[in-house]
């Protein structure tokens, strides 16, 4: 059973190897900073490219709140369709009716969100 | 009791409520033609029209659902059944519980109509959330397995978290919403932990199976099964005690009750409390005895219930805000209800006493909050004792209603609260818990002070400002107040029918 | 020690480390990363217990969607504010020992029941969940029972999510220009 997770393990190994390699090469080949202001750009999120325009530790508009929460809720409904897709054929008509009821409520919720202008950007 | 897969006849009411939710949503979503149709005669603004439409639809819907419940009883011959692979129990005495919760919903609706327009609360959201919460409460008292129990509890609570915060422009309302959400989420966590421990200890999610296979041969909890079973029960109790606000878990109650819109406070204090108590009864006071663990539970429940009564009643004395005072009084009443099952006798009588008290409490609290809602006017809440000064002179009707409510809450005959308290104390005396009974009785005399104080302020103090309230749209509030007052008096004088009903509801929990 | 048990215990330790990181980290984003570790470790534990579907859902929903939401909300907050740097309320130092004592009593009791630590290991290696059969927690078994035994819960969840959507929109009050009195 554990064999099923072999690809995950491989992914973890490859990912950590790649990241480790890049960090190692950086440490070996890059210039050594004795103190913090030797290379100020080393302490920015991206060491190369254009400079940051502004600090990213600032608040994002609250408008995203509604979008994010609606995304999560519809996402959850979407994920619950996976189990249905796996066994829809083996269970048969009952499963079909069940998912129709499920999607019906989802659709009504969607109509509600749509007609309350929750999907508009404002 | 028969076990069926699915028979729609048993769930007509719930299906009707779900249909009502869909109709409400669609009617508001595609309101344009309806608005044009009705606007010829009424000249309402579109916003006003939406509030009216939602209110009327909900009201008609609730009445239809109530009729469906009664029809269900006829259709199924009053025999309970377990539906959908141990998901829900339906029919029989459970219908009484469902009707009581629905009546609480109808009273809330009647109290809300004017209040929502004063507070400019969006009607459609408000009524939809009320329907969802009712649906949750109706399934909660019927849940037969822990999955349904958890889902129904969330279904009941999530809309209330939002409803508490619906007075968006009032910082207090926001504060109470976030407090309730955080503490409610925390208590749900405890509940889930309890459920998973119980599942680990017994390997089942069906409540009756879990309860029968939990065994505590000794008080020592000497097996992993007993240890995790006991912990699971304790965590489950903590999760539910949050909802009914027993004392160590009561901290949210005063703030949330004060900050929420008053009709929501009324709904929370009766429907949520009653259905959560029905679950506590089913799990802890049901027919299966916990053996050695019972004595631990007696200590735990007795202690929590007693400090709840003491704390609620003594802190209520110093409150100057009536809503806050009623919040502490609702804590104290939860304590009384818990006292009835504290002896852990596992008898129908104990459950009956709790349910009787809970049903009576629906009427009294609805009446008390109804008077506050009646006296609320534009740009002014009627919340503090100062606001109530001399109300009797201006509004004798409202003052009389408040008198009935306060007498019943204090447990003075002939109100229903008196019969309820007798039932509770009978349980304690039958179990020979005399000291507990005496302490609880003493504190209900303490409670007399702050209930009577409200009346003293209303009748004896001079009004300090000129008070007027708009008499428009007060009719629904009057209907709700009159119905609750009538129930309090009638059931106080002739408690037999209510005793029978709570007996039927209690016996279904066993 | 059996490989399964070793992995299970490793995930358990990782989950606790992540949770502690969440509590201790000063910067909210670091706390969120701690939470992510906990969630992934939990997914690992579920997989060890043969609850493969739950493990997958844990990664997709929690480590994916919910973590995105949490980081989103951290961006909505003013994280420069001093309130987020202050970590524990004074009452924490009162409450923490109480909780520690209760947990300690529970663990002591548990060890007493289970016997020595060797006894714990033998019980763990005989635990049914770690030994389960192939088909136990797979997608097919999970989905079948979700759509047959737990049909009603499945449908109920769609209504619950509907309720949550209404609640979210109600709190925002999009097309209501109301000004209730404060």
PDB file of C-alpha atoms in Angstrom, chain C residues 48-154:
ATOM      1  CA  UNK C  48      -0.524   5.816   7.426  1.00  0.00           C
ATOM      2  CA  UNK C  49      -3.923   4.881   8.840  1.00  0.00           C
ATOM      3  CA  UNK C  50      -5.053   3.817   5.351  1.00  0.00           C
ATOM      4  CA  UNK C  51      -7.537   6.677   5.133  1.00  0.00           C
ATOM      5  CA  UNK C  52      -6.202   7.561   1.711  1.00  0.00           C
ATOM      6  CA  UNK C  53      -9.171   9.614   0.562  1.00  0.00           C
ATOM      7  CA  UNK C  54      -9.090  11.705   3.700  1.00  0.00           C
ATOM      8  CA  UNK C  55      -5.353  12.204   3.210  1.00  0.00           C
ATOM      9  CA  UNK C  56      -5.917  13.452  -0.336  1.00  0.00           C
ATOM     10  CA  UNK C  57      -8.753  15.723   0.778  1.00  0.00           C
ATOM     11  CA  UNK C  58      -6.619  17.010   3.611  1.00  0.00           C
ATOM     12  CA  UNK C  59      -3.966  18.072   1.107  1.00  0.00           C
ATOM     13  CA  UNK C  60      -6.408  19.511  -1.425  1.00  0.00           C
ATOM     14  CA  UNK C  61      -8.773  21.279   0.962  1.00  0.00           C
ATOM     15  CA  UNK C  62      -6.693  22.194   3.980  1.00  0.00           C
ATOM     16  CA  UNK C  63      -3.142  22.466   2.710  1.00  0.00           C
ATOM     17  CA  UNK C  64      -4.474  23.909  -0.546  1.00  0.00           C
ATOM     18  CA  UNK C  65      -7.639  25.948  -0.286  1.00  0.00           C
ATOM     19  CA  UNK C  66      -7.839  26.770   3.417  1.00  0.00           C
ATOM     20  CA  UNK C  67      -4.163  27.751   3.611  1.00  0.00           C
ATOM     21  CA  UNK C  68      -4.666  30.096   0.646  1.00  0.00           C
ATOM     22  CA  UNK C  69      -7.590  31.606   2.517  1.00  0.00           C
ATOM     23  CA  UNK C  70      -5.568  32.020   5.698  1.00  0.00           C
ATOM     24  CA  UNK C  71      -2.700  33.730   3.879  1.00  0.00           C
ATOM     25  CA  UNK C  72      -5.253  35.893   2.100  1.00  0.00           C
ATOM     26  CA  UNK C  73      -6.619  36.996   5.440  1.00  0.00           C
ATOM     27  CA  UNK C  74      -3.185  37.709   6.805  1.00  0.00           C
ATOM     28  CA  UNK C  75      -2.796  40.050   3.829  1.00  0.00           C
ATOM     29  CA  UNK C  76      -6.074  41.718   4.769  1.00  0.00           C
ATOM     30  CA  UNK C  77      -4.763  42.428   8.258  1.00  0.00           C
ATOM     31  CA  UNK C  78      -2.469  45.194   9.286  1.00  0.00           C
ATOM     32  CA  UNK C  79       0.412  42.966  10.285  1.00  0.00           C
ATOM     33  CA  UNK C  80       2.616  45.906  11.194  1.00  0.00           C
ATOM     34  CA  UNK C  81       0.303  46.502  14.101  1.00  0.00           C
ATOM     35  CA  UNK C  82       1.697  45.847  17.545  1.00  0.00           C
ATOM     36  CA  UNK C  83      -1.290  43.699  18.411  1.00  0.00           C
ATOM     37  CA  UNK C  84       0.065  40.855  16.324  1.00  0.00           C
ATOM     38  CA  UNK C  85       3.502  40.999  17.871  1.00  0.00           C
ATOM     39  CA  UNK C  86       2.198  40.707  21.380  1.00  0.00           C
ATOM     40  CA  UNK C  87       1.803  36.998  21.732  1.00  0.00           C
ATOM     41  CA  UNK C  88       0.250  35.866  24.950  1.00  0.00           C
ATOM     42  CA  UNK C  89      -2.290  37.553  27.134  1.00  0.00           C
ATOM     43  CA  UNK C  90      -1.330  37.738  30.835  1.00  0.00           C
ATOM     44  CA  UNK C  91      -3.979  35.154  31.609  1.00  0.00           C
ATOM     45  CA  UNK C  92      -2.074  32.685  29.415  1.00  0.00           C
ATOM     46  CA  UNK C  93       0.399  32.121  32.206  1.00  0.00           C
ATOM     47  CA  UNK C  94      -2.527  31.282  34.469  1.00  0.00           C
ATOM     48  CA  UNK C  95      -4.282  29.016  32.000  1.00  0.00           C
ATOM     49  CA  UNK C  96      -1.296  27.200  30.534  1.00  0.00           C
ATOM     50  CA  UNK C  97      -0.246  25.418  33.745  1.00  0.00           C
ATOM     51  CA  UNK C  98      -3.835  24.301  34.341  1.00  0.00           C
ATOM     52  CA  UNK C  99      -4.052  22.818  30.858  1.00  0.00           C
ATOM     53  CA  UNK C 100      -0.597  21.294  31.254  1.00  0.00           C
ATOM     54  CA  UNK C 101      -1.629  19.639  34.523  1.00  0.00           C
ATOM     55  CA  UNK C 102      -4.821  18.247  32.986  1.00  0.00           C
ATOM     56  CA  UNK C 103      -2.991  16.895  29.941  1.00  0.00           C
ATOM     57  CA  UNK C 104      -0.302  15.525  32.246  1.00  0.00           C
ATOM     58  CA  UNK C 105      -2.842  13.654  34.372  1.00  0.00           C
ATOM     59  CA  UNK C 106      -4.421  12.247  31.229  1.00  0.00           C
ATOM     60  CA  UNK C 107      -1.094  11.066  29.811  1.00  0.00           C
ATOM     61  CA  UNK C 108      -0.098   9.575  33.161  1.00  0.00           C
ATOM     62  CA  UNK C 109      -3.396   7.727  33.364  1.00  0.00           C
ATOM     63  CA  UNK C 110      -3.018   6.523  29.787  1.00  0.00           C
ATOM     64  CA  UNK C 111       0.497   5.229  30.399  1.00  0.00           C
ATOM     65  CA  UNK C 112      -0.698   3.547  33.564  1.00  0.00           C
ATOM     66  CA  UNK C 113      -3.412   1.738  31.627  1.00  0.00           C
ATOM     67  CA  UNK C 114      -1.255   0.827  28.664  1.00  0.00           C
ATOM     68  CA  UNK C 115       1.635  -0.322  30.808  1.00  0.00           C
ATOM     69  CA  UNK C 116       5.270   0.404  30.019  1.00  0.00           C
ATOM     70  CA  UNK C 117       6.413   2.118  26.842  1.00  0.00           C
ATOM     71  CA  UNK C 118       7.182  -1.313  25.392  1.00  0.00           C
ATOM     72  CA  UNK C 119       3.547  -2.180  26.004  1.00  0.00           C
ATOM     73  CA  UNK C 120       2.515   0.928  24.107  1.00  0.00           C
ATOM     74  CA  UNK C 121       4.643  -0.136  21.147  1.00  0.00           C
ATOM     75  CA  UNK C 122       3.192  -3.608  21.004  1.00  0.00           C
ATOM     76  CA  UNK C 123      -0.323  -2.222  21.227  1.00  0.00           C
ATOM     77  CA  UNK C 124       0.464   0.254  18.479  1.00  0.00           C
ATOM     78  CA  UNK C 125       1.814  -2.415  16.144  1.00  0.00           C
ATOM     79  CA  UNK C 126      -1.359  -4.433  16.719  1.00  0.00           C
ATOM     80  CA  UNK C 127      -3.621  -1.452  16.205  1.00  0.00           C
ATOM     81  CA  UNK C 128      -6.281  -2.380  13.672  1.00  0.00           C
ATOM     82  CA  UNK C 129      -6.096   0.938  11.841  1.00  0.00           C
ATOM     83  CA  UNK C 130      -2.421   0.477  11.030  1.00  0.00           C
ATOM     84  CA  UNK C 131      -3.022  -3.081   9.778  1.00  0.00           C
ATOM     85  CA  UNK C 132      -6.078  -2.492   7.661  1.00  0.00           C
ATOM     86  CA  UNK C 133      -6.875  -4.217   4.443  1.00  0.00           C
ATOM     87  CA  UNK C 134      -6.234  -2.810   1.005  1.00  0.00           C
ATOM     88  CA  UNK C 135      -9.713  -1.554   0.236  1.00  0.00           C
ATOM     89  CA  UNK C 136     -10.406   0.144   3.566  1.00  0.00           C
ATOM     90  CA  UNK C 137      -9.920   3.865   3.058  1.00  0.00           C
ATOM     91  CA  UNK C 138      -9.566   4.056  -0.688  1.00  0.00           C
ATOM     92  CA  UNK C 139     -11.532   6.362  -2.897  1.00  0.00           C
ATOM     93  CA  UNK C 140     -13.983   3.680  -3.917  1.00  0.00           C
ATOM     94  CA  UNK C 141     -14.837   2.455  -0.422  1.00  0.00           C
ATOM     95  CA  UNK C 142     -15.069   6.001   0.886  1.00  0.00           C
ATOM     96  CA  UNK C 143     -17.273   7.193  -1.949  1.00  0.00           C
ATOM     97  CA  UNK C 144     -19.578   4.212  -1.761  1.00  0.00           C
ATOM     98  CA  UNK C 145     -20.286   4.719   1.915  1.00  0.00           C
ATOM     99  CA  UNK C 146     -20.601   8.492   1.453  1.00  0.00           C
ATOM    100  CA  UNK C 147     -23.267   8.022  -1.190  1.00  0.00           C
ATOM    101  CA  UNK C 148     -25.111   5.137   0.447  1.00  0.00           C
ATOM    102  CA  UNK C 149     -24.833   5.086   4.238  1.00  0.00           C
ATOM    103  CA  UNK C 150     -24.248   8.809   4.623  1.00  0.00           C
ATOM    104  CA  UNK C 151     -26.520  10.015   1.806  1.00  0.00           C
ATOM    105  CA  UNK C 152     -28.414  12.363   4.030  1.00  0.00           C
ATOM    106  CA  UNK C 153     -25.273  13.908   5.475  1.00  0.00           C
ATOM    107  CA  UNK C 154     -23.998  14.387   1.924  1.00  0.00           C
TER     108      UNK C 154
END
